[in-house]
Coordinates of C-alpha atoms in Angstrom, one line a residue:
X182 CA 98.6 130.1 98.4
X183 CA 99.5 132.1 101.3
X184 CA 102.7 132.1 100.0
X185 CA 101.9 133.3 96.8
X186 CA 99.5 135.3 97.8
X187 CA 102.3 137.3 99.9
X188 CA 104.6 137.1 96.8
X189 CA 102.4 138.3 94.2
X190 CA 101.1 141.5 96.2
X191 CA 104.6 142.3 97.1
X192 CA 105.6 142.4 93.4
X193 CA 102.8 144.4 92.2
X194 CA 103.0 146.9 94.7
X195 CA 106.9 147.6 94.8
X196 CA 105.9 147.9 90.8
X197 CA 103.7 150.8 91.6
X198 CA 99.6 149.2 91.8
X199 CA 97.6 149.9 94.7
X200 CA 96.9 146.5 96.2
X201 CA 93.6 145.4 98.4
X202 CA 93.9 142.2 100.1
X203 CA 90.6 140.5 101.7
X204 CA 91.2 137.7 104.1
X205 CA 88.9 135.4 105.9
X206 CA 90.5 135.8 109.5
X207 CA 88.8 132.3 110.7
X208 CA 90.7 132.5 114.1
X209 CA 89.0 135.7 115.3
X210 CA 85.9 135.4 118.0
X211 CA 81.8 136.0 115.7
X212 CA 81.3 138.9 117.8
X213 CA 84.3 141.1 116.9
X214 CA 84.4 143.4 114.4
X215 CA 86.6 143.5 111.0
X216 CA 90.6 144.5 110.8
X217 CA 92.0 146.9 107.9
X218 CA 95.6 146.3 108.3
X219 CA 98.2 148.5 106.3
X220 CA 101.6 146.2 106.0
X221 CA 104.5 147.8 104.1
X222 CA 101.3 149.3 101.7
X223 CA 99.3 147.2 101.1
X224 CA 95.8 147.5 103.0
X225 CA 94.6 144.3 104.1
X226 CA 90.8 143.6 105.4
X227 CA 91.0 141.0 108.1
X228 CA 86.8 139.9 107.9
X229 CA 84.5 137.9 110.0
X230 CA 83.3 135.4 108.3
X231 CA 80.3 134.6 110.2
X232 CA 78.2 137.3 110.2
X233 CA 75.4 138.9 108.5
X234 CA 75.0 135.5 106.1
X235 CA 71.7 136.1 104.4
X236 CA 69.0 132.5 105.3
X237 CA 69.1 130.8 101.8
X238 CA 73.0 130.3 102.8
X239 CA 73.0 129.5 106.6
X240 CA 69.2 126.8 105.8
X241 CA 71.6 124.6 103.2
X242 CA 72.0 121.0 103.6
X243 CA 76.2 121.0 103.1
X244 CA 78.7 119.7 105.2
X245 CA 79.9 122.6 108.1
X246 CA 83.4 123.2 105.9
X247 CA 81.5 123.4 102.5
X248 CA 78.8 125.8 104.4
X249 CA 82.0 128.0 106.2
X250 CA 83.5 128.2 103.2
X251 CA 80.3 129.9 101.0
X252 CA 79.8 132.1 104.3
X253 CA 83.3 133.4 104.1
X254 CA 83.0 133.9 100.3
X255 CA 79.5 135.7 100.5
X256 CA 81.5 137.8 103.5
X257 CA 84.6 138.9 100.7
X258 CA 82.1 139.8 98.2
X259 CA 80.3 142.5 101.0
X260 CA 83.5 143.5 101.8
X261 CA 84.7 144.0 98.2
X262 CA 81.4 145.6 97.0
X263 CA 82.0 148.2 100.1
X264 CA 85.2 148.9 99.6
X265 CA 84.6 149.0 95.6
X266 CA 81.8 152.0 96.3
X267 CA 84.2 153.7 98.2
X268 CA 87.5 153.3 95.9
X269 CA 86.2 151.2 92.8
X270 CA 88.9 148.5 91.5
X271 CA 90.1 147.8 88.2
X272 CA 90.4 143.9 88.3
X273 CA 89.4 141.2 90.9
X274 CA 92.3 138.9 91.3
X275 CA 90.9 135.6 93.3
X276 CA 92.3 132.3 93.8
X277 CA 90.0 129.0 93.4
X278 CA 90.5 128.2 97.2
X279 CA 87.4 128.7 99.2
X280 CA 85.1 129.4 96.2
X281 CA 86.1 133.0 97.2
X282 CA 85.0 135.0 94.0
X283 CA 81.2 133.0 93.7
X284 CA 79.3 136.1 94.8
X285 CA 81.7 139.1 93.4
X286 CA 79.1 141.4 91.9
X287 CA 81.2 144.4 91.0
X288 CA 81.5 145.5 87.4
X289 CA 85.5 144.9 86.8
X290 CA 87.0 141.8 85.2
X291 CA 87.3 138.6 88.1
X292 CA 90.3 137.0 87.3
X293 CA 91.6 133.4 88.6
X294 CA 94.5 132.0 89.9
X295 CA 94.1 128.1 90.0
X296 CA 95.8 126.4 92.4
X297 CA 94.5 123.4 92.6
X298 CA 91.3 121.2 90.4
X299 CA 89.2 119.5 93.0
X300 CA 89.0 116.0 90.4
X301 CA 92.8 116.1 90.4
X302 CA 92.9 116.8 94.5
X303 CA 89.9 114.0 95.2
X304 CA 91.8 111.1 93.0
X305 CA 95.6 112.0 94.7
X306 CA 93.3 111.3 97.4
X307 CA 92.0 108.5 96.3
X308 CA 88.5 109.3 96.9
X309 CA 85.0 107.3 96.0
X310 CA 82.2 109.3 93.5
X311 CA 79.7 110.6 96.3
X312 CA 78.0 113.5 97.2
X313 CA 80.8 115.5 99.0
X314 CA 82.7 114.8 96.2
X315 CA 80.1 115.7 93.4
X316 CA 79.0 118.7 95.5
X317 CA 82.2 120.3 95.7
X318 CA 83.5 119.6 92.2
X319 CA 80.2 122.0 91.4
X320 CA 81.0 124.7 93.8
X321 CA 84.4 124.6 92.1
X322 CA 82.9 124.3 89.0
X323 CA 80.9 127.4 89.4
X324 CA 83.1 129.8 91.0
X325 CA 85.3 128.9 87.4
X326 CA 82.4 130.8 85.6
X327 CA 82.3 133.5 87.6
X328 CA 85.7 134.4 86.0
X329 CA 86.7 135.9 83.4
X330 CA 90.4 135.0 82.8
X331 CA 91.5 132.0 83.9
X332 CA 95.5 131.9 84.8
X333 CA 98.0 128.6 86.6
X334 CA 101.3 128.7 87.4
X335 CA 102.2 125.4 85.8
X336 CA 101.8 123.8 82.4
X337 CA 100.9 120.9 83.9
X338 CA 97.5 122.5 85.6
X339 CA 97.1 124.6 82.8
X340 CA 96.6 122.1 80.4
X341 CA 94.6 119.7 82.5
X342 CA 92.2 122.6 83.7
X343 CA 91.9 122.9 80.1
X344 CA 91.6 119.8 78.8
X345 CA 88.8 119.0 81.4
X346 CA 86.7 123.0 81.5
X347 CA 87.6 123.6 77.7
X348 CA 88.2 127.5 78.9
X349 CA 91.3 129.1 78.2
X350 CA 94.1 128.3 80.5
X351 CA 97.3 130.9 80.6
X352 CA 100.5 129.8 82.1
X353 CA 101.7 132.5 84.3
X354 CA 105.3 130.9 86.5
X355 CA 105.4 132.7 90.0
X356 CA 107.7 134.9 91.1
X357 CA 110.6 133.3 92.8
X358 CA 112.3 134.3 95.7
X359 CA 112.8 134.5 99.7
X360 CA 110.7 136.6 101.9
X361 CA 113.0 136.7 104.5
X362 CA 116.7 137.8 104.1
X363 CA 119.5 135.7 105.8
X364 CA 120.2 137.9 108.8
X365 CA 116.7 137.6 109.9
X366 CA 117.0 133.5 110.4
X367 CA 116.4 132.0 113.3
X368 CA 119.6 130.5 113.7
X369 CA 119.5 129.6 117.5
X370 CA 115.8 128.1 117.2
X371 CA 117.7 125.9 113.7
X372 CA 120.5 125.3 116.4
X373 CA 118.7 123.2 119.3
X374 CA 116.5 121.7 116.8
X375 CA 118.7 120.2 114.6
X376 CA 121.2 119.3 117.8
X377 CA 122.3 115.8 117.8
X378 CA 120.3 115.2 114.7
X379 CA 122.6 115.6 112.1
X380 CA 122.9 115.1 109.1
X381 CA 119.2 115.6 108.0
X382 CA 116.4 115.5 105.6
X383 CA 113.4 117.7 105.7
X384 CA 109.8 117.3 105.0
X385 CA 107.9 121.1 105.1
X386 CA 103.9 120.6 103.9
X387 CA 101.0 119.6 105.0
X388 CA 101.3 116.3 107.4
X389 CA 98.5 114.5 104.8
X390 CA 97.8 111.1 102.7
X391 CA 98.1 113.5 99.4
X392 CA 101.5 114.8 100.3
X393 CA 103.2 111.4 99.8
X394 CA 103.8 110.2 103.7
X395 CA 102.4 106.7 103.5
X396 CA 104.8 106.5 100.9
X397 CA 107.8 108.1 102.7
X398 CA 106.6 106.2 106.4
X399 CA 106.9 102.8 104.0
X400 CA 110.4 104.8 102.7
X401 CA 112.0 105.5 106.5
X402 CA 112.6 102.0 107.4
X403 CA 114.7 101.2 105.0
X404 CA 116.8 104.8 105.0
X405 CA 117.1 104.0 108.2
X406 CA 118.4 100.5 107.9
X407 CA 121.2 101.2 105.2
X408 CA 122.6 104.4 106.8
X409 CA 123.0 104.6 109.9
X410 CA 123.4 108.8 110.3
X411 CA 121.1 111.0 108.5
X412 CA 118.0 111.7 110.7
X413 CA 114.4 113.4 109.1
X414 CA 112.9 116.8 109.9
X415 CA 109.0 117.2 109.6
X416 CA 107.6 120.9 109.5
X417 CA 104.1 121.6 109.2
X418 CA 100.8 120.9 110.6
X419 CA 98.8 117.9 110.3
X420 CA 95.8 117.4 108.2
X421 CA 93.5 115.0 106.9
X422 CA 92.5 112.6 109.9
X423 CA 96.1 111.3 109.6
X424 CA 98.1 111.2 113.0
X425 CA 101.4 111.1 111.3
X426 CA 103.2 112.0 114.0
X427 CA 102.0 109.5 116.5
X428 CA 103.0 106.7 113.8
X429 CA 106.7 108.1 113.7
X430 CA 106.9 107.9 117.5
X431 CA 106.7 104.6 117.6
X432 CA 108.2 103.4 115.0
X433 CA 111.4 105.6 114.9
X434 CA 112.3 106.4 117.9
X435 CA 115.0 109.1 117.9
X436 CA 115.6 109.4 114.2
X437 CA 111.9 111.5 113.5
X438 CA 111.2 115.2 114.4
X439 CA 108.5 117.0 114.5
X440 CA 108.2 120.6 114.9
X441 CA 104.8 121.5 113.4
X442 CA 103.6 124.8 111.9
X443 CA 106.9 127.4 112.0
X444 CA 108.1 130.9 110.2
X445 CA 109.8 131.4 107.2
X446 CA 112.6 132.5 109.4
X447 CA 113.1 129.2 111.1
X448 CA 112.2 126.9 108.3
X449 CA 114.4 128.5 106.0
X450 CA 117.4 127.4 107.7
X451 CA 116.3 124.1 108.2
X452 CA 116.2 123.6 104.8
X453 CA 119.9 125.4 103.9
X454 CA 121.3 123.1 106.1
X455 CA 119.9 119.7 105.3
X456 CA 121.0 117.1 103.1
X457 CA 118.1 117.6 100.7
X458 CA 113.9 118.6 100.8
X459 CA 111.6 115.3 100.1
X460 CA 108.6 115.9 98.5
X461 CA 106.9 112.8 97.4
X462 CA 103.7 114.1 97.1
X463 CA 101.2 112.5 94.6
X464 CA 99.9 115.6 93.6
X465 CA 101.7 120.1 93.6
X466 CA 101.8 122.8 91.6
X467 CA 104.9 124.9 91.3
X468 CA 105.5 123.3 95.1
X469 CA 107.0 126.3 97.3
X470 CA 108.9 123.9 99.2
X471 CA 110.8 123.3 96.1
X472 CA 110.9 126.4 95.1
X473 CA 112.4 127.5 98.3
X474 CA 115.0 124.6 98.3
X475 CA 116.4 125.3 95.7
X476 CA 116.6 128.9 96.0
X477 CA 118.9 127.6 99.4
X478 CA 120.5 125.4 97.2
X479 CA 119.9 122.4 98.6
X480 CA 119.2 119.2 95.9
X481 CA 115.1 118.0 96.0
X482 CA 113.6 114.5 96.0
X483 CA 110.5 114.9 94.3
X484 CA 108.0 112.4 92.5
X485 CA 107.6 112.2 88.9
X486 CA 104.3 114.0 87.1
X487 CA 103.2 116.8 90.0
X488 CA 105.2 120.2 87.7
X489 CA 108.4 119.3 89.0
X490 CA 110.1 118.9 86.1
X491 CA 109.3 122.1 84.7
X492 CA 111.1 123.8 87.8
X493 CA 114.5 122.4 87.5
X494 CA 113.9 122.4 82.9
X495 CA 116.3 119.7 82.7
X496 CA 119.1 120.5 85.0
X497 CA 120.7 117.8 87.4
X498 CA 119.3 119.2 90.5
X499 CA 116.7 116.7 91.9
X500 CA 115.6 113.2 91.6
X501 CA 112.5 112.3 90.6
X502 CA 110.3 108.8 91.8
X503 CA 107.9 107.2 90.8
X504 CA 104.4 108.3 92.3
X505 CA 103.9 105.5 95.8
X506 CA 106.9 104.0 94.7
X507 CA 108.4 103.8 99.0
X508 CA 111.7 101.9 97.3
X509 CA 112.6 103.9 95.0
X510 CA 112.2 107.0 97.3
X511 CA 114.3 104.9 99.5
X512 CA 117.2 104.5 97.5
X513 CA 117.4 108.4 96.2
X514 CA 117.5 109.2 99.9
X515 CA 120.3 107.0 100.6
X516 CA 122.1 108.3 96.8
X517 CA 122.1 111.9 98.4
X518 CA 123.2 110.8 101.8
X519 CA 126.1 108.8 100.5
X520 CA 126.8 111.3 98.2
X521 CA 130.1 113.4 98.7
X522 CA 129.5 116.9 100.1
X523 CA 130.5 118.8 96.7
X524 CA 128.3 116.7 94.4
X525 CA 125.3 117.8 96.5
X526 CA 126.4 121.5 96.5
X527 CA 126.9 121.4 92.8
X528 CA 123.2 120.2 92.3
X529 CA 122.3 122.5 94.9
X530 CA 124.2 125.5 92.2
X531 CA 122.3 123.9 89.1
X532 CA 118.8 124.2 90.7
X533 CA 119.2 127.8 91.6
X534 CA 119.9 128.4 88.3
X535 CA 117.2 126.8 87.1
X536 CA 114.9 128.8 89.3
X537 CA 116.9 131.7 87.9
X538 CA 115.5 131.0 84.7
X539 CA 112.4 129.6 84.8
X540 CA 110.6 131.7 87.5
X541 CA 112.4 135.0 86.5
X542 CA 110.1 137.7 89.0
X543 CA 111.1 140.8 86.2
X544 CA 110.0 137.8 83.5
X545 CA 107.1 136.4 85.9
X546 CA 105.9 140.6 86.5
X547 CA 105.6 141.2 83.4
X548 CA 103.2 138.5 82.6
X549 CA 100.8 138.9 84.8
X550 CA 101.2 142.4 84.8
X551 CA 100.1 141.5 81.0
X552 CA 97.6 139.5 82.2
X553 CA 95.6 141.8 84.2
X554 CA 95.8 144.7 81.5
X555 CA 94.2 142.1 78.7
X556 CA 91.6 141.4 81.5
X557 CA 91.0 145.1 82.2
X558 CA 90.8 145.7 78.3
X559 CA 88.4 143.2 77.0
X560 CA 86.6 144.3 80.4
X561 CA 83.6 141.9 82.8
X562 CA 81.6 139.7 81.0
X563 CA 78.3 139.9 81.7
X564 CA 76.9 137.4 84.9
X565 CA 73.6 137.2 86.9
X566 CA 74.1 139.3 90.6
X567 CA 75.2 137.6 94.0
X568 CA 71.6 137.0 94.7
X569 CA 70.7 135.1 91.5
X570 CA 73.7 133.3 92.0
X571 CA 73.1 132.2 95.6
X572 CA 69.0 131.5 94.6
X573 CA 70.6 128.8 91.6
X574 CA 73.7 127.7 94.0
X575 CA 70.6 126.8 96.4
X576 CA 67.9 125.1 93.9
X577 CA 71.0 122.8 92.3
X578 CA 72.4 121.6 95.4
X579 CA 69.6 120.9 97.1
X580 CA 68.4 118.6 93.4
X581 CA 71.6 117.0 94.2
X582 CA 70.7 116.2 97.8
X583 CA 66.9 115.3 96.2
X584 CA 69.0 113.0 94.3
X585 CA 71.2 111.4 96.5
X586 CA 67.9 111.2 99.2
X587 CA 65.8 109.1 95.5
X588 CA 69.4 107.3 94.8
X589 CA 69.3 106.4 98.9
X590 CA 66.0 104.9 98.2
X591 CA 67.1 102.7 95.1
X592 CA 70.0 101.4 96.9
X593 CA 67.2 101.0 99.9
X594 CA 65.3 98.5 97.6
X595 CA 67.8 97.1 95.9
X596 CA 69.1 95.9 98.6
X597 CA 65.4 94.6 100.1
X598 CA 65.7 92.3 96.1
X599 CA 69.3 91.2 97.3
X600 CA 67.8 90.1 100.9
X601 CA 65.0 88.0 98.9
X602 CA 67.9 87.2 96.3
X603 CA 69.7 85.4 98.8
X604 CA 66.9 83.7 100.8
X605 CA 66.7 82.0 97.4
X606 CA 69.8 81.6 96.6
X607 CA 70.1 79.8 100.3
X608 CA 67.1 77.6 99.7
X609 CA 68.3 76.8 96.0
X610 CA 71.9 75.9 97.8
X611 CA 70.4 74.0 100.4
X612 CA 68.1 71.9 97.4
X613 CA 71.3 71.1 95.6
X614 CA 73.6 70.4 99.0
X615 CA 70.1 66.9 99.0
X616 CA 70.3 66.0 95.7
X617 CA 74.1 65.9 96.5
X618 CA 73.2 64.0 99.3
X619 CA 71.0 61.4 97.5
X620 CA 73.6 61.6 94.7
X621 CA 76.2 60.5 97.2
X622 CA 74.0 58.0 97.8
X623 CA 73.1 56.6 95.0
X624 CA 76.9 56.5 94.0
X625 CA 77.5 54.3 97.5
X626 CA 75.2 52.1 96.7
X627 CA 76.9 51.5 92.9
X628 CA 80.0 51.3 94.6
X629 CA 78.9 48.3 96.7
X630 CA 77.1 46.9 93.1
X631 CA 80.8 47.2 92.0
X632 CA 82.4 45.4 94.4
X633 CA 79.7 42.4 94.1
X634 CA 80.2 42.3 90.5
X635 CA 83.7 42.3 91.5
X636 CA 83.7 39.4 93.7
X637 CA 81.2 37.4 91.1
X638 CA 83.7 38.1 88.7
X639 CA 86.7 36.7 90.9
X640 CA 84.9 33.6 91.0
X641 CA 84.0 33.1 87.9
X642 CA 87.8 33.4 87.3
X643 CA 88.2 31.3 89.5
X644 CA 85.6 28.8 88.0
X645 CA 87.7 29.7 84.7
X646 CA 90.6 28.6 86.1
X647 CA 89.4 25.2 87.8
X648 CA 88.0 24.9 83.9
X649 CA 91.7 25.3 82.7
X650 CA 92.8 22.5 85.3
X651 CA 90.1 19.8 84.1
X652 CA 91.4 20.7 80.5
X653 CA 95.1 20.4 81.7
X654 CA 93.4 16.8 83.0
X655 CA 91.8 16.1 80.2
X656 CA 95.0 16.4 78.1
X657 CA 97.2 14.4 80.2
X658 CA 94.5 11.2 80.3
X659 CA 94.3 12.1 76.7
X660 CA 98.1 11.6 76.3
X661 CA 98.2 8.8 78.9
X662 CA 95.2 7.4 76.4
X663 CA 97.8 8.0 73.3
X664 CA 100.9 5.9 75.1
X665 CA 98.6 3.2 75.9
X666 CA 97.6 2.8 72.1
X667 CA 101.5 2.7 71.0
X668 CA 102.1 0.0 73.6
X669 CA 98.7 -2.0 72.3
X670 CA 100.4 -1.0 68.6
X671 CA 102.8 -3.0 70.2
X672 CA 101.5 -6.0 71.4
X673 CA 99.6 -6.2 68.1
X674 CA 103.0 -6.8 66.3
X675 CA 104.3 -8.8 69.5
X676 CA 100.6 -11.1 68.4
X677 CA 101.6 -11.0 64.8
X678 CA 105.1 -12.1 65.2
X679 CA 103.4 -14.9 67.6
X680 CA 101.1 -15.5 65.0
X681 CA 103.8 -16.4 62.9
X682 CA 106.0 -18.7 65.1
X683 CA 102.4 -21.0 66.4
X684 CA 104.2 -23.3 66.8
X685 CA 106.6 -21.9 69.1
X686 CA 103.9 -20.2 70.8
X687 CA 102.3 -23.1 71.9
X688 CA 104.1 -24.0 74.3
X689 CA 104.1 -20.8 76.3
X690 CA 99.9 -20.4 75.2
X691 CA 99.2 -20.8 79.0
X692 CA 102.1 -18.0 79.7
X693 CA 100.6 -15.9 77.1
X694 CA 97.2 -16.7 78.1
X695 CA 98.1 -15.6 81.9
X696 CA 99.2 -12.4 80.2
X697 CA 96.2 -11.5 78.2
X698 CA 94.1 -11.8 81.5
X699 CA 96.7 -9.4 83.3
X700 CA 96.6 -7.2 80.4
X701 CA 92.2 -7.3 80.5
X702 CA 92.8 -6.6 84.4
X703 CA 94.7 -3.7 83.3
X704 CA 91.9 -3.1 81.0
X705 CA 90.0 -2.7 83.7
X706 CA 91.0 -0.9 85.9
X707 CA 91.8 1.9 83.3
X708 CA 88.2 1.7 82.4
X709 CA 87.4 2.4 85.9
X710 CA 89.5 5.3 86.3
X711 CA 87.9 6.6 83.0
X712 CA 84.2 5.9 84.4
X713 CA 85.7 8.1 87.6
X714 CA 86.8 11.0 85.5
X715 CA 83.6 10.9 84.1
X716 CA 82.0 10.9 87.5
X717 CA 83.9 13.9 88.5
X718 CA 82.8 15.8 85.0
X719 CA 79.2 15.2 85.9
X720 CA 79.9 16.9 89.4
X721 CA 81.6 19.8 87.9
X722 CA 79.0 20.1 85.7
X723 CA 76.1 19.7 88.4
X724 CA 78.3 22.5 90.0
X725 CA 78.9 24.9 87.0
X726 CA 74.7 24.4 86.2
X727 CA 74.7 25.3 90.2
X728 CA 76.6 28.6 89.4
X729 CA 75.3 29.1 86.9
X730 CA 71.7 29.1 88.4
X731 CA 73.1 31.6 91.3
X732 CA 74.0 33.8 88.6
X733 CA 70.9 33.9 86.4
X734 CA 70.0 34.7 90.1
X735 CA 72.0 37.7 90.4
X736 CA 71.1 38.8 87.0
X737 CA 67.5 39.2 88.3
X738 CA 69.1 41.0 90.8
X739 CA 70.7 43.2 89.0
X740 CA 67.9 43.8 86.3
X741 CA 66.1 44.7 89.6
X742 CA 67.7 47.4 90.6
X743 CA 68.7 48.2 87.0
X744 CA 64.8 49.5 87.0
X745 CA 65.1 51.1 89.9
X746 CA 68.2 53.0 89.1
X747 CA 65.9 53.7 85.7
X748 CA 63.3 55.8 88.0
X749 CA 66.6 58.2 88.6
X750 CA 68.0 58.8 85.0
X751 CA 67.4 62.4 85.0
X752 CA 69.0 63.0 87.9
X753 CA 72.1 60.3 87.6
X754 CA 72.6 59.8 84.0
X755 CA 76.4 58.8 84.6
X756 CA 74.8 56.1 87.0
X757 CA 72.7 54.2 84.4
X758 CA 75.5 54.5 82.2
X759 CA 77.7 52.6 84.1
X760 CA 75.2 49.7 85.3
X761 CA 74.5 49.7 81.6
X762 CA 78.2 48.8 81.1
X763 CA 78.0 46.3 83.8
X764 CA 74.7 44.4 82.0
X765 CA 76.7 44.0 79.1
X766 CA 80.0 43.0 80.9
X767 CA 77.5 40.2 82.2
X768 CA 76.2 39.5 79.2
X769 CA 79.6 39.1 77.9
X770 CA 79.9 36.6 80.8
X771 CA 77.1 34.4 79.8
X772 CA 78.3 33.7 76.7
X773 CA 81.8 32.9 77.8
X774 CA 80.1 30.4 80.4
X775 CA 77.6 29.0 77.6
X776 CA 80.7 28.9 75.3
X777 CA 82.6 27.0 77.7
X778 CA 79.7 25.2 78.9
X779 CA 79.4 23.9 74.9
X780 CA 83.3 23.2 74.9
X781 CA 83.2 20.9 78.4
X782 CA 79.9 18.7 76.4
X783 CA 81.8 18.5 73.5
X784 CA 85.2 17.3 75.3
X785 CA 82.9 15.0 77.3
X786 CA 81.5 13.3 74.0
X787 CA 84.7 12.8 72.6
X788 CA 86.2 11.3 75.5
X789 CA 83.3 8.7 75.9
X790 CA 83.3 8.2 72.4
X791 CA 87.4 7.1 72.7
X792 CA 87.1 5.7 76.4
X793 CA 87.0 1.7 74.3
X794 CA 89.2 2.2 71.2
X795 CA 88.6 0.1 68.3
X796 CA 91.9 -1.2 68.3
X797 CA 92.0 -2.7 72.0
X798 CA 88.3 -4.5 70.4
X799 CA 90.1 -5.8 67.4
X800 CA 92.7 -7.1 69.6
X801 CA 90.3 -8.6 72.4
X802 CA 89.0 -10.4 69.4
X803 CA 92.1 -11.9 67.9
X804 CA 92.8 -13.3 71.4
X805 CA 89.7 -15.0 71.8
X806 CA 89.5 -16.5 68.4
X807 CA 93.1 -17.5 69.2

């Protein structure tokens, strides 16, 4: 704002206008009187901003910086009114910083130059909505509504303000020229400051987060690793609670150099001899550093969307990178550091041509004069008195703080409710853990039952295998009996043959009788074996009946456990389903055992019927008759 004020006042004074500048001198003591200076025909009033402040403003519940701005605005309005009484003004030109025109109370139009917009600044600072932000934005809007005409030095800000305020905001580009001629440069300081630290990039401005310093801090390691030669020089004051220099000194010892705030006599040669000016800001408005760097013939590295596009006018004089992108910023600086010097000089000349076209001093002067003339022609709009504005301001701010207090009380009540809900949630969580433990116990019990069922199932399978083995043995006996039956048939054939040869066989009667006796003995032996097999089958049947009895007992136990699990059916339905499935499986096993028992009984009956076959009885009968 100071650079712009110096240029505009100098431009208007050179065109024959009488200009007076009113500014608060923040460095003066409270008890010192105001000063009036005359610099190149311009009267400058240096005001003490902490005297003659009405109690309504002193008692406001605001942050110190906000109170200081309002007190300064009141002092400026009072000084302006005194000067207007002695020599009337035609128009008041104010900036929107510090709410300086909020209490202006003279019958002339107030024209305001917009340097920024608080919501955009807050978003660039990544500030959350708060009472500080609400009151600051309200004070800015109250100041804007006291103005008769608004203009902005960039189309970006003009369009944004028109959309936000629904007010006409004109675009008047600032006059671009260097305040200090080359012969006044402090080259001795520049030589000493950059000794052993060239080539270099330069940053000029407040060392604040909104200026993109965090992004630059992340980009510098990439630059220094890729390019061992370049250094980095910083000029400006630390601002916004961001200890930038300490961070740089600890990380980039010897490659980064900080010079604090400096005048144009020193800043201009520092920019003129750099590789490029770096402007990684999150928000800007016709950046003075960009204008000065382009006037000095240096390329710039800047951020897209902060009005730099309007300055370069499509010419290849800058590298614009996305906002908050340290990698893109680093590679843009690397490209410029590795670029031949003649190519960088070409970019610088393109920048000078762009500035001469876009920010022409004569054109800017004509536009500003026409804008001021139009405001004078239309005259001031009707405004309430400064005292009434102050009272309205106080009432609104008190309402803001009252609402904030109410919000805080509601937040406290909500916190109490949240604590109660948290306690209830913890109790519910504890109950849930208990239910989980009970369910786990039931799950363990069911697992044990499943293991027991698996053991029983294995025993049943073992019994089934034994039954299959006995079935195989019975089949083998049946095969043996069939073989004996065939042998008996053969003997029968032999008997028939002997019967035909009765005469011949009579001589062998005794031998035949002995043979029959041997056969009887063999039949007796076989009958004994059959009896043993029958006894063994009876023993197996007894074992099966014993296993059936034990299985019935287990079934009774399972039914009891099933009755207990039914009581838990509401909590663990899945477990009940598993037990029902197990019950069904047991019934299937019972059916299989019953089927097996019936099969064994059937086979035993058949075996007993066939123990003494009919052919053997016939054969014995024939032998007896013989």
